[in-house]
Amino acid sequence: MSNRQTIDARNTFCPGPMMELIAALKQSEIGDEVEVLSSDKGSANDIPAWTKKVGHQVVSAEEHADHWAIVVKKMK
Amino acid sequence: MGTRILILGSGLGGTIVANGLARRMPAELRAGDVTITVLGATPKHMYQPGLLYVPFGRAREQELFREERTILDRRINFQVDPAAQIDVDNNRVTGKSGKVYEYDYLVIATGSRLAPESIPGLKEGAHQFYDLEGARKLRDALQAFNGGKIVVNVNAPHKCPVAPVEMTLMLDEHLRSRGLTDKFEITYTYPIGRLHSLEPVAQWAVPEFDRRRIKTQTFFNTASVDPEQKTITSEEGDTLPYDLLITIPPHRGAQVIEDSGLGKMGWVPTNPKTLKREGSDNVFVIGDTTSIPISKAGSTAHFEADTVIENITLLVQEGRWSRDYDGKVFCFIETGMNSGTYVWFNYHTPPKPTPPTQMVHWFKLAYNRMYWLSACGLL
Ligand SMILES: Cc1cc2nc3c(=O)[nH]c(=O)nc-3n(C[C@H](O)[C@H](O)[C@H](O)COP(=O)(O)OP(=O)(O)OC[C@H]3O[C@@H](n4cnc5c(N)ncnc54)[C@H](O)[C@@H]3O)c2cc1C
């Protein structure tokens, strides 16, 4: 069974949404999903690009009024 | 029987909480209405930020340590008996000795530990300075270093978010002062797309690194190290050769957290405001071991400890809540051997840059000395 965990990294400045995602992926099993909530535009752009580059999968990326919600699936 | 407060970990967070509670509840302690017990893993307390100076021979090892018993208020019961099992359903902790400690309030402050073994080859191929043994070995390696390629490699998650930048700048200065200018090349790698997770620090670091010709490789998440070939490779597919590899290994929380089923990788799910363990009403969590997405730093542990001290005191004395934690983090940053800057932020206020000055460097050095006062609960 795959799991999904959510990291609410809105308005967190250090280590920030992407570092949180990287750390969360490390503790996940292949097939698990991590949802990151981010109010930082830079990471909202970087996360999907990075995810594809390292070979994980962007399940969804939604823009809300004051934040982005990005779901990444661990593939390797 | 009085209220039993049990604190796990005699590092920075645990020590501040214990001393703060003792100072606020003298009457209750005297009457036996409250008892405070701290379980530690070692009799000595180490000043971790001092490790940064060890590789450069700028700290005497003895200065880094104090007997924990001498820092703790004498009314606190201190046991060197590391927690082996934490049973939050039955309000008790079993020590390694087999002794059982029951509590009414529990504070978990067991910090984080280095996990280089989670990346193939990292432990064998890389130096680190996040514990004394590693810092000593790096000191020897730097003494023997006469030129070549150095990679400073940062992995997530790690404590003290600024130490890798400080190490890089101090290293550059150190090697230049040894007359090795033009004989070495430093490459700094970072997991995300800028040089530091804190945007103002990242922006400030770019010209600083350029000026010193320090190379950088962003989006570098270490996949493996080949100690024979002396190369380090990232998940992103980049490989860098090195003569000397200095890593900030990824961290995990304490083993006891995982063994007790309290959190994956040893990080305890914690409410960011109340600092209560999710699912418990009498278990507080502070410092590196929380799951809160903020910096794992001494100042975080300190501000969190202050909140927990006030809340437990008021809960014991008046049965009510005092205040929530506002997410405050404050960091001094060494920008070389003679200059420094600082940055602070909380859940509502983003960090702002401040130009480095010699004054702030002296503040940081003064702070290094004042650490023991703040651990004692006097600052
Ligand atoms: C090189 C370096 C430089 C740093 N520089 C800075 C800086 O400039 N500014 C800053 O703010 N922070 C800095 N830090 C980070 C800071 O030291 C930590 O974030 C801080 O100590 C965290 O406090 P803590 O109480 O959570 O954990 P710690 O202080 O690490 O204490 C945890 C304690 O729990 C104990 N323990 C573990 N398991 C058990 C168990 N089962 N039972 C009982 N006890 C247990 C450990 O032995 C340890 O004593 C630096 C760290 C390093 C390594």
Coordinates of N, CA and C and ligand atoms in Angstrom, one line a residue, chain B residues 7-15 38-42 44-53 68 79 81-86 93 108-114 128-131 159-163 166 248 251 253-257 286-290 295-302 304 329-334 364 367-368 371, ligand 1:
Chain B
I7 N 12.5 14.6 31.7 CA 13.1 15.2 30.5 C 14.1 14.3 29.9
L8 N 13.9 14.0 28.6 CA 14.8 13.1 27.9 C 15.8 13.8 27.1
G9 N 17.1 13.7 27.4 CA 18.2 14.4 26.7 C 18.7 15.5 27.6
S10 N 20.1 15.5 27.7 CA 20.7 16.6 28.5 C 21.6 17.4 27.6
G11 N 21.1 17.6 26.4 CA 21.8 18.6 25.5 C 21.2 20.0 25.7
L12 N 21.2 20.8 24.7 CA 20.8 22.2 24.9 C 19.4 22.3 25.4
G13 N 18.5 21.8 24.6 CA 17.0 21.9 24.9 C 16.7 21.4 26.3
G14 N 17.1 20.1 26.5 CA 16.7 19.5 27.8 C 17.3 20.2 29.0
T15 N 18.5 20.7 28.9 CA 19.1 21.4 30.0 C 18.4 22.7 30.3
V38 N 16.1 14.4 34.8 CA 16.6 14.4 33.4 C 17.4 13.1 33.2
L39 N 17.1 12.5 32.0 CA 17.8 11.3 31.6 C 18.8 11.7 30.5
G40 N 20.1 11.5 30.7 CA 21.0 11.8 29.7 C 21.8 10.6 29.2
A41 N 22.5 10.8 28.1 CA 23.3 9.6 27.5 C 24.7 9.7 28.0
T42 N 25.2 10.9 28.4 CA 26.6 11.0 28.8 C 26.6 12.0 30.0
K44 N 28.8 14.3 30.3 CA 29.3 15.6 29.9 C 28.4 16.2 28.9
H45 N 28.4 17.6 28.8 CA 27.6 18.4 27.9 C 28.6 19.0 26.9
M46 N 28.4 18.8 25.6 CA 29.3 19.4 24.6 C 28.7 20.6 24.0
Y47 N 29.5 21.7 23.9 CA 29.1 22.9 23.1 C 29.3 22.6 21.7
Q48 N 28.3 22.3 20.9 CA 28.4 21.8 19.6 C 28.9 22.9 18.6
P49 N 28.5 24.2 18.7 CA 29.0 25.1 17.7 C 30.5 25.3 17.8
G50 N 31.1 24.9 18.9 CA 32.6 25.0 19.0 C 33.3 24.1 18.1
L51 N 32.6 23.0 17.6 CA 33.2 22.1 16.7 C 33.7 22.7 15.4
L52 N 33.0 23.8 15.0 CA 33.4 24.5 13.8 C 34.8 25.0 13.8
Y53 N 35.3 25.3 15.0 CA 36.7 25.9 15.1 C 37.8 24.8 15.2
E68 N 27.7 17.9 33.0 CA 26.3 18.3 33.0 C 25.8 18.6 34.4
Q79 N 20.2 11.6 35.8 CA 20.6 10.2 35.7 C 21.2 10.0 34.3
D81 N 21.3 7.6 32.2 CA 20.6 6.3 31.9 C 19.8 6.6 30.7
P82 N 20.4 6.4 29.5 CA 19.6 6.8 28.3 C 18.3 6.1 28.1
A83 N 17.3 6.8 27.7 CA 16.0 6.2 27.5 C 16.1 5.1 26.4
A84 N 15.6 3.9 26.7 CA 15.6 2.8 25.8 C 14.2 2.6 25.2
Q85 N 13.2 2.9 25.9 CA 11.8 2.7 25.4 C 10.9 3.8 26.0
I86 N 10.2 4.5 25.2 CA 9.3 5.5 25.6 C 7.8 5.0 25.4
V93 N 8.9 5.7 30.9 CA 10.1 5.5 30.1 C 11.0 4.5 30.8
I108 N 10.6 15.6 25.4 CA 11.5 14.8 24.6 C 12.5 15.8 23.9
A109 N 13.8 15.7 24.2 CA 14.8 16.6 23.7 C 16.0 15.8 23.4
T110 N 15.8 14.7 22.6 CA 16.9 13.8 22.3 C 17.7 14.1 21.1
G111 N 17.4 15.3 20.5 CA 18.3 15.8 19.4 C 18.3 15.0 18.1
S112 N 19.4 15.1 17.4 CA 19.5 14.4 16.1 C 20.9 13.7 16.1
R113 N 21.1 12.8 15.2 CA 22.4 12.1 15.1 C 22.7 12.0 13.6
L114 N 24.0 11.8 13.3 CA 24.5 11.7 12.0 C 24.2 10.4 11.4
Q128 N 33.9 14.8 8.2 CA 32.9 15.6 8.7 C 33.3 16.3 10.0
F129 N 32.7 17.3 10.4 CA 33.1 18.0 11.7 C 31.9 18.2 12.6
Y130 N 30.9 17.3 12.5 CA 29.7 17.5 13.3 C 29.8 16.7 14.6
D131 N 30.9 15.9 14.8 CA 31.2 15.4 16.2 C 32.7 15.5 16.4
K159 N 21.4 19.7 11.0 CA 21.2 20.7 12.0 C 22.2 21.9 11.7
C160 N 22.0 23.0 12.3 CA 22.7 24.2 12.1 C 22.9 24.5 10.6
P161 N 21.8 25.1 10.0 CA 21.8 25.3 8.6 C 22.9 26.2 8.1
V162 N 23.5 27.0 8.9 CA 24.6 27.9 8.4 C 26.0 27.3 8.5
A163 N 26.2 26.3 9.3 CA 27.6 25.7 9.5 C 28.3 25.4 8.2
E166 N 29.6 28.6 6.7 CA 30.7 29.1 7.6 C 31.9 28.2 7.4
I248 N 28.4 17.3 5.2 CA 27.5 17.4 6.3 C 26.5 16.3 6.0
H251 N 20.9 13.7 8.6 CA 20.7 13.4 10.0 C 19.4 12.5 10.2
G253 N 16.7 11.4 13.8 CA 16.5 11.6 15.2 C 17.1 10.4 16.0
A254 N 17.0 10.5 17.3 CA 17.6 9.4 18.2 C 16.9 8.1 17.9
Q255 N 17.7 7.0 18.1 CA 17.3 5.6 17.9 C 16.1 5.3 18.7
V256 N 16.0 5.8 20.0 CA 14.9 5.5 20.9 C 13.6 5.9 20.3
I257 N 13.6 7.0 19.6 CA 12.3 7.5 19.0 C 11.8 6.4 18.0
I286 N 10.9 19.2 21.9 CA 11.7 20.4 21.5 C 13.0 20.1 20.8
G287 N 13.5 21.1 20.1 CA 14.9 20.9 19.5 C 14.9 20.2 18.2
D288 N 16.0 19.6 17.9 CA 16.2 18.9 16.6 C 15.2 17.8 16.3
T289 N 14.7 17.2 17.4 CA 13.9 15.9 17.1 C 12.5 16.2 16.7
T290 N 12.0 17.4 16.7 CA 10.6 17.7 16.3 C 10.5 17.5 14.8
S295 N 14.3 25.4 11.1 CA 15.8 25.1 11.2 C 16.0 24.2 12.5
K296 N 16.9 23.2 12.4 CA 17.3 22.5 13.5 C 18.5 23.2 14.0
A297 N 18.3 24.1 15.0 CA 19.4 24.9 15.5 C 19.3 25.1 17.0
G298 N 20.4 25.5 17.7 CA 20.4 25.7 19.1 C 19.4 26.8 19.5
S299 N 19.3 27.8 18.6 CA 18.4 28.9 19.0 C 16.9 28.4 18.9
T300 N 16.6 27.6 18.0 CA 15.3 27.0 17.9 C 15.0 26.2 19.2
A301 N 15.9 25.4 19.6 CA 15.7 24.6 20.8 C 15.5 25.5 22.0
H302 N 16.3 26.6 22.0 CA 16.2 27.6 23.1 C 14.9 28.3 23.2
E304 N 12.1 27.3 21.8 CA 11.0 26.3 22.1 C 11.0 26.0 23.6
V329 N 13.5 31.7 15.2 CA 14.8 31.2 15.0 C 15.8 32.3 14.8
F330 N 17.0 32.3 15.4 CA 18.0 33.3 15.3 C 19.3 32.7 15.1
C331 N 20.1 33.1 14.1 CA 21.4 32.5 13.8 C 22.4 33.5 13.6
F332 N 23.5 33.4 14.3 CA 24.8 34.1 14.0 C 25.5 33.4 12.9
I333 N 26.1 34.1 12.0 CA 26.8 33.5 10.9 C 28.2 34.0 10.8
E334 N 29.2 33.1 10.9 CA 30.6 33.5 10.7 C 30.8 33.7 9.2
K364 N 29.4 36.9 18.1 CA 29.3 35.5 18.0 C 30.3 34.8 19.0
Y367 N 29.0 35.2 22.3 CA 27.9 34.2 22.5 C 28.5 32.8 22.8
N368 N 29.6 32.5 22.1 CA 30.2 31.2 22.3 C 30.5 31.0 23.8
Y371 N 27.2 30.7 26.0 CA 26.4 29.5 25.9 C 26.1 28.9 27.2
Ligands
LIG1 C1 29.3 22.1 14.1 C2 28.0 22.6 14.6 C3 27.7 24.0 14.7 C4 26.5 24.5 15.2 N1 26.4 25.8 15.3 C5 25.2 26.3 15.7 C6 25.1 27.7 15.8 O1 26.0 28.5 15.5 N2 23.9 28.2 16.2 C7 22.9 27.4 16.6 O2 21.8 27.9 16.9 N3 23.0 26.0 16.5 C8 24.2 25.5 16.1 N4 24.3 24.1 16.1 C9 23.2 23.3 16.3 C10 22.9 23.0 17.8 O3 24.0 22.5 18.4 C11 21.7 22.0 17.9 O4 20.7 22.3 17.0 C12 21.2 22.0 19.3 O5 22.1 21.4 20.1 C13 19.9 21.2 19.4 O6 19.5 21.0 20.7 P1 18.7 19.7 21.2 O7 18.5 19.8 22.6 O8 17.6 19.4 20.3 O9 19.8 18.5 20.9 P2 21.2 18.3 21.5 O10 21.8 19.5 22.1 O11 22.0 17.6 20.5 O12 20.9 17.3 22.7 C14 20.4 16.0 22.5 C15 20.9 15.2 23.7 O13 20.1 14.0 23.8 C16 20.9 13.0 24.1 N5 20.3 11.7 23.8 C17 20.2 11.1 22.6 N6 19.5 9.9 22.8 C18 19.1 9.8 24.1 C19 18.4 8.9 24.8 N7 17.9 7.8 24.3 N8 18.2 9.1 26.1 C20 18.7 10.2 26.7 N9 19.4 11.2 26.0 C21 19.6 11.0 24.7 C22 22.2 13.2 23.4 O14 23.3 12.6 23.9 C23 22.3 14.7 23.5 O15 23.0 15.1 24.7 C24 25.5 23.6 15.6 C25 25.7 22.2 15.6 C26 26.9 21.7 15.1 C27 27.2 20.2 15.0

